Amino acid sequence: MKFTQSGSGVSGPSSSIGIIRFFDTDSGGPKITPEFVVGVSVVFALILVALRVLAVS
């Protein structure tokens, strides 16, 4: 693992720079908030529970 030296000391591995650049790029795809994903997951789980309860009756 390579470490880069800055003026104040040693920083993290130089390979982390590529990861930062990867996550900074904008892919242009649909923007989905985490709240939307959680909401859809909760609704989906409630539908599954309702279907299971109705199937037992």
mmCIF file of C-alpha atoms in Angstrom, residues 2 4 9 11 14 19-20 23 27 29 31 37 41 44 48 56:
data_model
loop_
_atom_site.group_PDB
_atom_site.id
_atom_site.type_symbol
_atom_site.label_atom_id
_atom_site.label_comp_id
_atom_site.label_asym_id
_atom_site.label_seq_id
_atom_site.Cartn_x
_atom_site.Cartn_y
_atom_site.Cartn_z
ATOM 1 C CA LYS A 2 1.453 3.357 -0.988
ATOM 2 C CA THR A 4 1.501 9.937 -0.005
ATOM 3 C CA GLY A 9 2.741 14.493 7.292
ATOM 4 C CA SER A 11 -1.896 10.901 4.419
ATOM 5 C CA SER A 14 -2.940 7.032 -2.935
ATOM 6 C CA ILE A 19 -12.455 6.129 -5.230
ATOM 7 C CA ILE A 20 -13.152 9.760 -4.357
ATOM 8 C CA PHE A 23 -18.083 8.923 -6.315
ATOM 9 C CA SER A 27 -23.875 9.489 -13.872
ATOM 10 C CA GLY A 29 -29.332 8.634 -13.998
ATOM 11 C CA LYS A 31 -32.092 10.726 -8.621
ATOM 12 C CA VAL A 37 -36.203 3.796 -1.037
ATOM 13 C CA SER A 41 -39.569 -0.907 1.046
ATOM 14 C CA PHE A 44 -43.819 -3.417 -0.129
ATOM 15 C CA LEU A 48 -46.660 -8.759 1.659
ATOM 16 C CA VAL A 56 -54.680 -17.389 5.974
#
